[in-house]
Each structure stands twice: as C-alpha cells, then as structure tokens.
Amino acid sequence: MDETVAEFIKRTILKIPMNELITILKAWDFLSENQLQTINFRQRKESLVQHLVRLCEEKHASLNDAALLDIIYTQFHQHQKIWDVFQMSKGPGNIFSFFFFNKVTVSFRETEENAVWIRIAWGTQYTKPNQYKPTYVVYYSQTPYAFTSSSRLRRNAPLLGQALTVASKHHQIVKMDLRSRYLDSLKAIVFKQYNQIFETHNSTTPLQERNLGLDINMDSRIIHENIAEKERVQQITQETFGDYPQPRLEFAQYKLETKFKSDLNGSILAEREEPLRCLIKFSSPHLLEALKSLAPAGIADAPLSPLLTCIPNKRMNYFKIRDK
Amino acid sequence: MSVLRPLDKLPSLNTATILLVGTEDALLQQLVDSMLKEDCTSELKVHLAKSLPLPSSVNPPRIDLIVFVVNLHSKYSLQNTEESLHHVDASFFLGKVCFLATGAGRESHCSIHQHTVVKLVHTYQSPLLYCDLEVPCSWVPTSLSLLTWLAQGLSEWPGSQASAALTDG
C-alpha cells in the first residue's frame, strides 16, 4: 500500500469520533467481519488506528477505497461543510470543449433516494491531487439539482460546473442564491418538501386549544388585555410559516445598492456615480424558527417583512436589492 | 381616541390594580409572578397589555398604577410605549405612572440610548426604574419598588383603603 494512501487512511480514521467508529467501518464494508473482530476498540485511539491501518494494508487498500471512507465520513458529518446549490437546465446549448490536463481523483457512492455522492480531489498538471481538500457533490439523478461543498480551491469551480452539466446531459448551470450547512434542509427547500411533513394535521383546531406561547395561568388576579391581538399574531404567524418545523438555515444576507436621492440640487452625494452599498446579515442557529418566533414573542410586529418570510418559498437566502 | 382616566371609577375596598404595558410577554410574566408573590395581604390585580388603548375600553377597569416597560434592546418596544402614552389621560401622570427600562446591563445589545428614555420620562414627569428582567435576581427588588410606588400613589387619593393594606404586607 502506498505510503500516501496509508497516511490518508490514518488521518481519516483519526477524525472519526470513537462512538461512530464501528458504524462507519461497517458502512465502508472494506475490512472483513473477521478482521473487525480482531480489533480491541477499548484501547487508546492511536494504537487502535495503527492496528486498523495494518489491517487495511493486509487487504491492499487502494486510493479509491480510502476516498470512499472519506465520503462516508463526510456523509456522517455533513454539517461540517457549507453547501451551495446549483440548478442545471437544458436550453440553447453551450458546446463545451475543454482540455483538461490536471490530475484529479474522482470517486462515487450511491445512496438511497437517488443521490450520488461524488468526491473530487484536485491536482494540477504537475502535482498529484490533494486528498485533504476535496470537493463533494451530491447529485440527485432525477432532478436538475446538485449540491456542492464550498471549496477553498475556487479556480476549479467553473470546471466542476461544466463537468457536471455535461455528465448529466444538461446545457447550462446556474448557482442558486441559497447556501447552508444543512443538506437535508436545502433539499427540503429546493424540492419544496418542507411543508409536507404533517400531511394529516388538522388545521381546524381552534386557536384556544393551541399553545398561545404564554402561560395563561389560572390565577384570576392576572388579566390579559390583549388576547385578541395575540390570537391575531398567532394566526398570521401560522399562515406565514405553517405548523411544520422550518428547514434549517444559519443566515440570510441582503445586499442593498442604491443611488443617493435628494431634493437638494448640487448635493455632493447626489452627484456620486457609484451607488451606495449596504450589507445586512441575519445569523442564527436556526434562522427560520427564530423569525417565526419574533412576532409571538413581541419583538416585532406581525406580519413580518416579506423579504424575510419569502426565504423558503423563493429558495434564496442571499438577496440583492437594487433600484428599479 | 379612547383614553384611560383615573377617576372614571371609584376605588374598590382593599383592591389595587396595576396595568403593565409592554411588548414582550416573557419579561412581563416574570415580573407579574414576582409581584403577586410579594403581595399577600390585599387584593392585587394585574392587567397585562401589549399596548394602549385597551381593547376593553368600553368598560375600562380602574387602574391605580400604570407601568410602561421599555426594553432597551428593542426599538419596537420604545415605539410601542410612545404610541401608548397618547392614550393616557394627563391626570394619571400625577404619581400614577412609572417607567421601567430593562436591559441596560448588556450595553452591546442596546439599540436605544438611555438618554432617549430619560428624555421621555422627563417629558412625562414620572419616575424611571432601571432593571434587568432577564435576570431572576432582579425580579423581587423590582416588584417591591413597584408595589411601593403603587402604595404611594394610592395614599394620595383620600378614602383609599388599599394603600394601608398594601403597606401592611
């Protein structure tokens, strides 16, 4: 076994938390049952890893086997990457003819739900592929959508896009303004599946029976004056966000570009050619749930701005607002 | 424009009513629970409202003290208070209104200058209390201060029995 492959396998296994090790090794399905049984999983991690690497050597693990292990690790730890979304289309064709002399390692793993995980390690004409900075693509074969992990190696992005387009028999590829760590949530938004979770929910439940979000304790010394208002807010919130759990996003970003408008003539700012720019970013561990709770908590008025509530519907969390 | 007036109703025996006006239920509820725990003798009633005018303005309750709760972290909270103040009769401001500003402790979260609130409070000639309703240990001292103000306000109206009952507790 090549030294670089051994090192690659060793570093990958070291990343795996102890409580996941057995599950991941079984999913990898490379070491045999007999081999796995010879392992003492209670020893210190370093010696355990050395033992595992020796076993892989016995079985002559290849670079592709190692890459597969890396894919499985990433599948278990999807949230460590930030995922972009690409939409492909068939349209007026672009004819791609490109000559690609760079060395790459490409590996595939199919999962249920018609998804193919593709791992690409990039090299150059002269250097071997760097196995420690791969790009991942999750492609749903019945759809024109692909999700890619944001790569630090930006120069490969156009190439990757073209390759994907050609391989999937499309003609154009566009990057959507949607980005998150949570692949499942991106999938739910892109495929519009986030509102189908509670299909049997009875939406005629009277509001009083639902949790109004405050403790209406039975103490008769407390009189809540704004019950009607609270119900109105609850109703609007429910109409906007639904009763289902929201897909998980960590931020929404708004870029505003506008020219200065003034009634005064000869104002320095009015003569400025360059538009004024402003960037607003909302961050949260769970942005959409946080937005949903703003009005019921009394922090904002209902209804919320459509710029915030349109996020799952428009499948965007990056917005550019310009003068019309 | 419906307005709260202090003398619309006669005071009832041994009863005092506080109206808390504020946008964030979570903060108000803690304060209310604390006040009701501290007050054991008389009949203390607390009305919670997000804003004024009250929906029940057809038959408004008698109010002995209005407390406007302003969250310094929220411009929305200040705006709500300013709008609600228009619905309070001027005679309330003779000792029956006070302001509670919460959140000054976390300066980085404040989107309202303390100066803004101080100016507002001076305009209405009413007392201002700073507290941090997100911190449990502030609930008891804050509620005691409010109950004291309530007693003071009541004692200025002759014939009121409730203030004596409150200060016994």
XYZ file of C-alpha atoms in Angstrom:
493
model
C 0.000 0.000 0.000
C 1.267 3.396 -0.973
C 2.588 5.491 1.902
C 0.366 8.428 0.980
C -2.684 6.168 0.966
C -1.742 4.798 4.376
C -1.324 8.310 5.719
C -4.631 9.373 4.168
C -6.486 6.441 5.750
C -4.807 7.071 9.090
C -5.800 10.749 9.126
C -9.348 9.955 8.089
C -9.818 7.354 10.829
C -8.322 9.731 13.404
C -11.072 12.227 12.604
C -13.821 9.722 13.370
C -15.216 10.005 16.935
C -14.911 6.752 18.891
C -18.650 6.257 19.243
C -19.091 6.324 15.467
C -16.104 4.214 14.520
C -17.789 0.832 14.306
C -20.784 2.197 12.404
C -18.601 3.920 9.841
C -16.288 0.943 9.373
C -19.311 -1.274 8.785
C -20.737 1.175 6.256
C -17.366 1.215 4.500
C -17.571 -2.533 4.196
C -13.903 -2.863 3.313
C -12.491 -4.731 6.293
C -13.996 -8.165 6.764
C -16.018 -9.282 9.780
C -13.117 -11.462 10.884
C -10.724 -8.563 10.747
C -13.088 -6.291 12.672
C -13.401 -8.910 15.369
C -9.679 -8.867 15.996
C -9.809 -5.212 16.982
C -9.878 -4.104 20.580
C -11.993 -0.967 20.461
C -11.198 -0.072 24.026
C -7.535 0.664 23.526
C -6.085 4.144 23.105
C -7.047 5.717 19.811
C -3.506 5.942 18.463
C -2.799 2.230 18.776
C -6.298 1.430 17.520
C -5.685 3.488 14.401
C -2.322 1.843 13.789
C -3.954 -1.561 14.041
C -6.665 -0.555 11.578
C -4.140 0.800 9.097
C -2.205 -2.504 9.278
C -5.426 -4.374 8.505
C -6.078 -2.112 5.527
C -2.544 -2.839 4.323
C -3.224 -6.563 4.536
C -6.162 -6.053 2.243
C -4.210 -3.809 -0.120
C -6.405 -0.774 0.239
C -6.288 1.485 -2.787
C -6.672 5.225 -3.095
C -10.245 4.667 -4.202
C -11.018 2.661 -1.047
C -9.572 5.445 1.039
C -11.595 8.033 -0.857
C -14.724 6.015 -0.188
C -14.025 6.064 3.523
C -13.651 9.833 3.288
C -17.020 10.090 1.522
C -18.692 8.051 4.267
C -17.104 10.181 6.976
C -18.404 13.304 5.228
C -21.863 11.796 4.885
C -21.928 11.331 8.647
C -20.594 14.859 9.201
C -22.388 16.822 6.526
C -22.773 19.814 8.806
C -19.057 20.470 8.813
C -19.315 21.739 5.256
C -21.222 24.611 3.765
C -23.280 23.535 0.764
C -24.089 25.542 -2.360
C -26.915 24.669 -4.713
C -26.659 24.508 -8.486
C -29.526 24.259 -10.912
C -28.969 22.869 -14.362
C -31.159 23.294 -17.397
C -31.446 22.224 -20.931
C -31.569 25.204 -23.149
C -29.757 26.741 -26.022
C -26.746 24.547 -25.868
C -23.270 25.515 -24.972
C -20.722 23.344 -26.557
C -18.058 22.619 -24.066
C -14.773 21.674 -25.443
C -12.156 21.929 -22.868
C -8.892 20.236 -22.465
C -8.260 19.072 -19.034
C -4.767 18.040 -18.209
C -4.997 18.260 -14.475
C -4.840 15.190 -12.371
C -7.917 14.514 -10.302
C -9.236 11.704 -8.146
C -12.925 11.107 -8.627
C -14.965 8.699 -6.513
C -18.652 7.862 -6.394
C -21.007 6.467 -3.827
C -24.689 5.952 -4.396
C -27.192 6.260 -1.607
C -30.916 5.706 -1.397
C -33.175 8.492 -2.603
C -31.402 8.521 -5.965
C -28.494 10.545 -4.671
C -24.949 10.133 -5.883
C -22.124 11.443 -3.747
C -19.146 12.460 -5.825
C -15.783 13.251 -4.314
C -13.180 15.154 -6.317
C -9.623 15.711 -5.195
C -7.865 18.332 -7.290
C -4.319 18.361 -8.578
C -2.544 20.284 -11.286
C -0.656 19.251 -14.379
C 2.419 18.720 -12.298
C 1.198 17.790 -8.828
C -0.779 14.888 -7.500
C -4.305 15.541 -6.274
C -4.545 16.994 -2.788
C -6.643 14.464 -0.884
C -7.157 16.756 2.057
C -9.149 19.488 0.310
C -11.665 17.631 -1.819
C -14.909 18.961 -3.198
C -18.090 16.988 -2.655
C -21.057 16.980 -4.986
C -24.386 15.420 -4.136
C -26.370 14.927 -7.296
C -29.987 13.797 -7.428
C -30.211 11.960 -10.682
C -33.889 12.503 -11.399
C -33.550 16.239 -10.922
C -31.542 19.122 -12.333
C -30.070 19.943 -8.935
C -26.647 19.381 -7.478
C -25.325 20.393 -4.070
C -21.639 21.086 -3.721
C -19.494 21.703 -0.689
C -17.929 25.135 -0.885
C -14.391 24.548 -1.855
C -11.460 26.705 -0.928
C -9.992 25.981 -4.343
C -12.129 28.459 -6.229
C -10.382 28.170 -9.560
C -11.836 24.712 -10.046
C -15.407 25.829 -9.670
C -16.157 26.648 -13.342
C -14.573 23.392 -14.418
C -16.643 21.451 -11.957
C -19.782 23.172 -13.155
C -19.076 22.325 -16.748
C -18.252 18.728 -15.964
C -21.471 18.309 -14.002
C -23.519 19.835 -16.771
C -22.056 17.607 -19.437
C -22.208 14.468 -17.323
C -25.870 14.997 -16.507
C -26.772 15.832 -20.086
C -27.749 19.417 -19.450
C -26.571 22.568 -21.188
C -26.441 25.292 -18.594
C -25.697 25.552 -14.954
C -26.611 28.340 -12.569
C -25.644 28.788 -8.967
C -28.661 29.452 -6.786
C -28.544 32.110 -4.094
C -29.009 29.507 -1.416
C -26.404 28.234 0.998
C -26.425 26.318 4.302
C -24.661 23.649 6.355
C -27.764 21.524 6.487
C -28.070 19.438 3.365
C -31.429 17.987 4.407
C -32.883 21.440 4.814
C -31.508 22.610 1.463
C -33.064 19.552 -0.104
C -36.400 20.259 1.572
C -36.361 23.842 0.321
C -35.190 23.075 -3.219
C -37.642 20.220 -3.718
C -40.411 22.089 -1.879
C -40.877 19.272 0.609
C -40.745 21.260 3.822
C -44.483 21.745 4.104
C -45.454 18.165 3.583
C -44.310 16.794 6.875
C -47.634 16.959 8.662
C -49.987 15.897 5.951
C -52.630 14.771 8.356
C -52.508 17.843 10.558
C -55.922 19.074 11.475
C -55.789 22.745 10.746
C -59.227 23.384 12.104
C -58.081 23.048 15.700
C -59.420 26.138 17.445
C -56.770 28.614 18.446
C -57.604 28.499 22.110
C -56.532 24.889 22.279
C -53.156 25.626 20.837
C -50.299 26.892 22.864
C -50.534 30.663 22.631
C -46.919 30.878 23.657
C -47.599 32.320 27.073
C -48.518 30.759 30.355
C -52.118 31.710 30.760
C -52.115 30.575 34.334
C -55.391 30.229 36.078
C -54.526 32.991 38.531
C -57.574 35.214 38.445
C -55.557 38.169 39.650
C -53.911 38.435 36.238
C -55.944 39.822 33.407
C -54.572 39.626 29.906
C -55.916 42.550 27.960
C -54.667 41.722 24.506
C -55.889 38.183 23.938
C -57.476 39.162 20.640
C -54.238 40.727 19.454
C -52.247 37.665 20.489
C -54.614 35.474 18.559
C -54.253 37.677 15.513
C -50.467 37.421 15.708
C -50.665 33.659 16.191
C -52.954 33.356 13.190
C -50.725 35.413 10.920
C -47.637 33.533 12.057
C -49.293 30.244 11.372
C -50.424 31.358 7.929
C -46.955 32.561 7.049
C -44.837 29.790 8.499
C -47.220 26.874 8.790
C -47.377 24.356 11.601
C -44.457 22.269 10.461
C -40.839 22.544 11.631
C -38.926 25.016 9.492
C -35.966 23.962 7.341
C -32.694 24.892 8.966
C -30.631 27.806 7.692
C -27.975 29.720 9.566
C -28.121 33.083 7.870
C -29.823 35.396 5.405
C -27.878 38.122 3.668
C -29.214 41.246 1.968
C -27.056 43.424 -0.259
C -28.536 46.812 -0.966
C -27.333 49.031 -3.764
C -28.903 52.366 -4.332
C -28.088 55.775 -5.667
C -28.488 58.703 -3.367
C -31.739 60.573 -3.979
C -32.144 64.103 -2.813
C -34.354 67.096 -3.485
C -31.452 69.451 -2.955
C -29.548 70.337 -6.049
C -25.817 70.201 -6.091
C -25.546 67.821 -3.227
C -22.219 66.034 -3.276
C -23.800 62.676 -2.676
C -26.332 63.161 -5.463
C -23.552 63.661 -7.989
C -21.839 60.472 -6.962
C -21.686 57.924 -9.761
C -21.084 54.921 -7.607
C -24.159 53.597 -5.840
C -24.214 53.381 -2.072
C -23.884 49.872 -0.733
C -25.039 48.256 2.435
C -24.913 44.672 3.661
C -27.217 43.241 6.281
C -26.754 39.725 7.575
C -29.081 37.859 9.912
C -27.454 34.927 11.733
C -28.977 32.316 13.956
C -28.506 28.646 14.846
C -31.944 28.177 13.265
C -32.891 31.293 11.353
C -36.401 30.429 10.185
C -37.557 29.230 13.603
C -36.153 32.426 15.097
C -38.051 34.548 12.563
C -41.201 32.549 13.258
C -40.951 33.319 16.976
C -40.347 37.087 16.601
C -43.958 38.238 16.482
C -45.340 35.872 19.150
C -42.520 36.969 21.470
C -43.439 40.618 20.989
C -40.108 41.545 19.444
C -41.565 42.503 16.072
C -44.949 43.261 14.661
C -46.868 40.786 12.557
C -46.843 40.420 9.597
C -43.088 40.341 9.136
C -41.441 41.881 6.118
C -41.892 39.698 3.028
C -38.143 39.965 2.460
C -37.764 37.688 5.480
C -40.733 35.411 5.012
C -40.116 34.653 1.341
C -36.881 32.761 2.015
C -38.079 29.138 1.734
C -40.612 29.966 -0.955
C -38.142 31.762 -3.197
C -35.420 29.256 -2.364
C -32.972 32.058 -1.592
C -31.087 33.315 1.390
C -28.859 35.731 -0.478
C -30.636 38.796 -1.796
C -29.528 41.716 -3.932
C -31.780 44.706 -3.748
C -31.257 47.349 -6.372
C -33.025 50.460 -7.518
C -35.687 49.693 -10.052
C -59.408 58.376 20.823
C -60.027 56.359 23.925
C -58.122 57.441 26.953
C -57.621 55.975 30.382
C -58.840 58.252 33.110
C -58.049 57.694 36.752
C -61.281 58.874 38.249
C -63.735 57.153 35.956
C -64.386 54.591 38.599
C -64.492 54.646 42.364
C -61.763 52.830 44.169
C -62.855 49.477 45.496
C -62.223 48.375 49.033
C -58.900 46.693 49.626
C -58.164 46.331 45.943
C -55.352 47.790 43.918
C -54.802 47.371 40.217
C -51.603 47.694 38.269
C -51.502 47.895 34.497
C -48.276 46.699 32.904
C -47.774 47.871 29.338
C -45.033 46.186 27.356
C -44.428 44.206 24.174
C -42.557 41.169 25.469
C -44.773 38.737 27.370
C -41.905 36.658 28.635
C -40.436 39.604 30.567
C -43.769 40.870 31.879
C -44.895 37.481 33.097
C -41.866 37.048 35.345
C -42.449 40.435 36.893
C -46.131 39.752 37.468
C -45.486 36.413 39.151
C -42.945 38.057 41.417
C -45.293 40.907 42.372
C -48.145 38.581 43.198
C -45.848 36.511 45.374
C -44.639 39.573 47.270
C -48.132 40.873 47.842
C -50.055 38.628 50.168
C -52.479 40.748 52.119
C -54.617 42.750 49.828
C -56.251 42.030 46.582
C -53.738 42.989 43.966
C -54.880 42.717 40.396
C -52.523 42.984 37.456
C -53.549 43.776 33.931
C -51.121 42.905 31.176
C -51.374 44.806 27.930
C -49.187 44.943 24.899
C -50.211 48.490 24.122
C -52.853 51.141 24.672
C -55.666 51.733 24.076
C -57.063 48.739 25.903
C -59.471 46.629 23.898
C -61.894 46.648 26.791
C -62.171 50.419 26.597
C -65.918 50.152 26.532
C -65.769 49.253 30.188
C -62.241 50.099 31.272
C -61.040 48.792 34.607
C -59.959 51.172 37.349
C -56.190 51.443 37.243
C -54.124 52.613 40.204
C -50.680 52.462 38.614
C -49.507 52.184 35.015
C -46.058 50.765 34.451
C -44.573 51.187 30.989
C -41.921 48.565 30.360
C -39.331 49.600 27.781
C -36.809 47.041 26.597
C -33.650 48.950 25.733
C -32.753 46.197 23.273
C -35.797 46.868 21.148
C -36.728 49.992 19.216
C -40.089 48.376 18.671
C -40.634 48.390 22.423
C -39.893 52.121 22.691
C -42.090 52.951 19.730
C -44.926 50.971 21.256
C -44.546 52.837 24.553
C -44.516 56.249 22.870
C -47.694 55.442 20.980
C -49.427 54.059 24.046
C -48.647 57.172 26.089
C -51.006 59.180 23.883
C -53.893 57.202 25.262
C -53.332 58.090 28.889
C -55.145 60.997 30.488
C -52.862 63.744 31.818
C -54.050 63.367 35.384
C -52.533 59.894 35.524
C -49.122 61.462 35.480
C -49.604 62.835 38.985
C -47.982 59.847 40.580
C -49.804 57.002 38.896
C -47.369 56.294 36.084
C -43.873 54.964 36.178
C -41.387 53.649 33.630
C -39.307 50.515 33.773
C -36.270 50.307 31.497
C -34.833 46.835 31.180
C -31.639 45.602 29.568
C -29.207 48.415 30.320
C -26.733 45.887 31.702
C -25.971 44.413 28.277
C -24.765 47.531 26.516
C -23.829 45.727 23.302
C -27.461 44.657 22.854
C -28.929 48.110 23.457
C -30.390 49.789 20.422
C -31.925 52.631 22.397
C -29.816 55.248 24.110
C -30.538 55.636 27.787
C -30.690 59.362 27.058
C -33.740 58.792 24.861
C -35.636 57.098 27.647
C -34.561 59.700 30.212
C -35.836 62.437 27.938
C -39.144 60.661 27.511
C -39.515 60.180 31.219
C -38.757 63.839 31.914
C -41.399 64.852 29.415
C -43.953 62.888 31.379
C -42.608 63.892 34.808
C -42.643 60.322 36.051
C -40.147 58.113 37.790
C -37.867 55.722 35.951
C -36.515 52.467 37.277
C -33.698 50.524 35.648
C -33.738 46.761 35.945
C -32.812 43.643 34.067
C -35.891 41.492 33.722
C -33.893 38.732 32.073
C -32.032 38.179 35.330
C -34.068 36.347 38.010
C -32.469 38.081 40.991
C -33.823 41.429 39.834
C -37.483 40.395 39.920
C -38.004 40.721 43.665
C -36.412 44.170 44.158
C -38.167 45.477 41.036
C -41.567 44.219 42.114
C -41.064 45.621 45.617
C -40.259 49.031 44.134
C -43.384 48.907 42.005
C -45.548 47.909 44.940
C -44.102 50.793 46.953
C -44.925 53.245 44.192
C -48.381 51.788 43.988
C -48.873 52.354 47.705
C -47.604 55.931 47.413
C -49.897 56.655 44.527
C -52.854 55.248 46.355
C -52.147 57.135 49.519
C -52.522 60.415 47.629
C -56.167 59.719 46.940
C -58.287 60.242 50.029
C -60.565 57.470 51.073
C -58.445 54.726 49.621
C -58.198 51.712 51.872
C -55.990 49.685 49.624
C -52.762 51.539 50.327
C -52.912 50.748 54.028
C -53.477 47.098 53.258
C -50.533 47.017 50.851
C -48.033 48.545 53.249
C -49.004 46.040 55.921
C -47.769 43.267 53.627
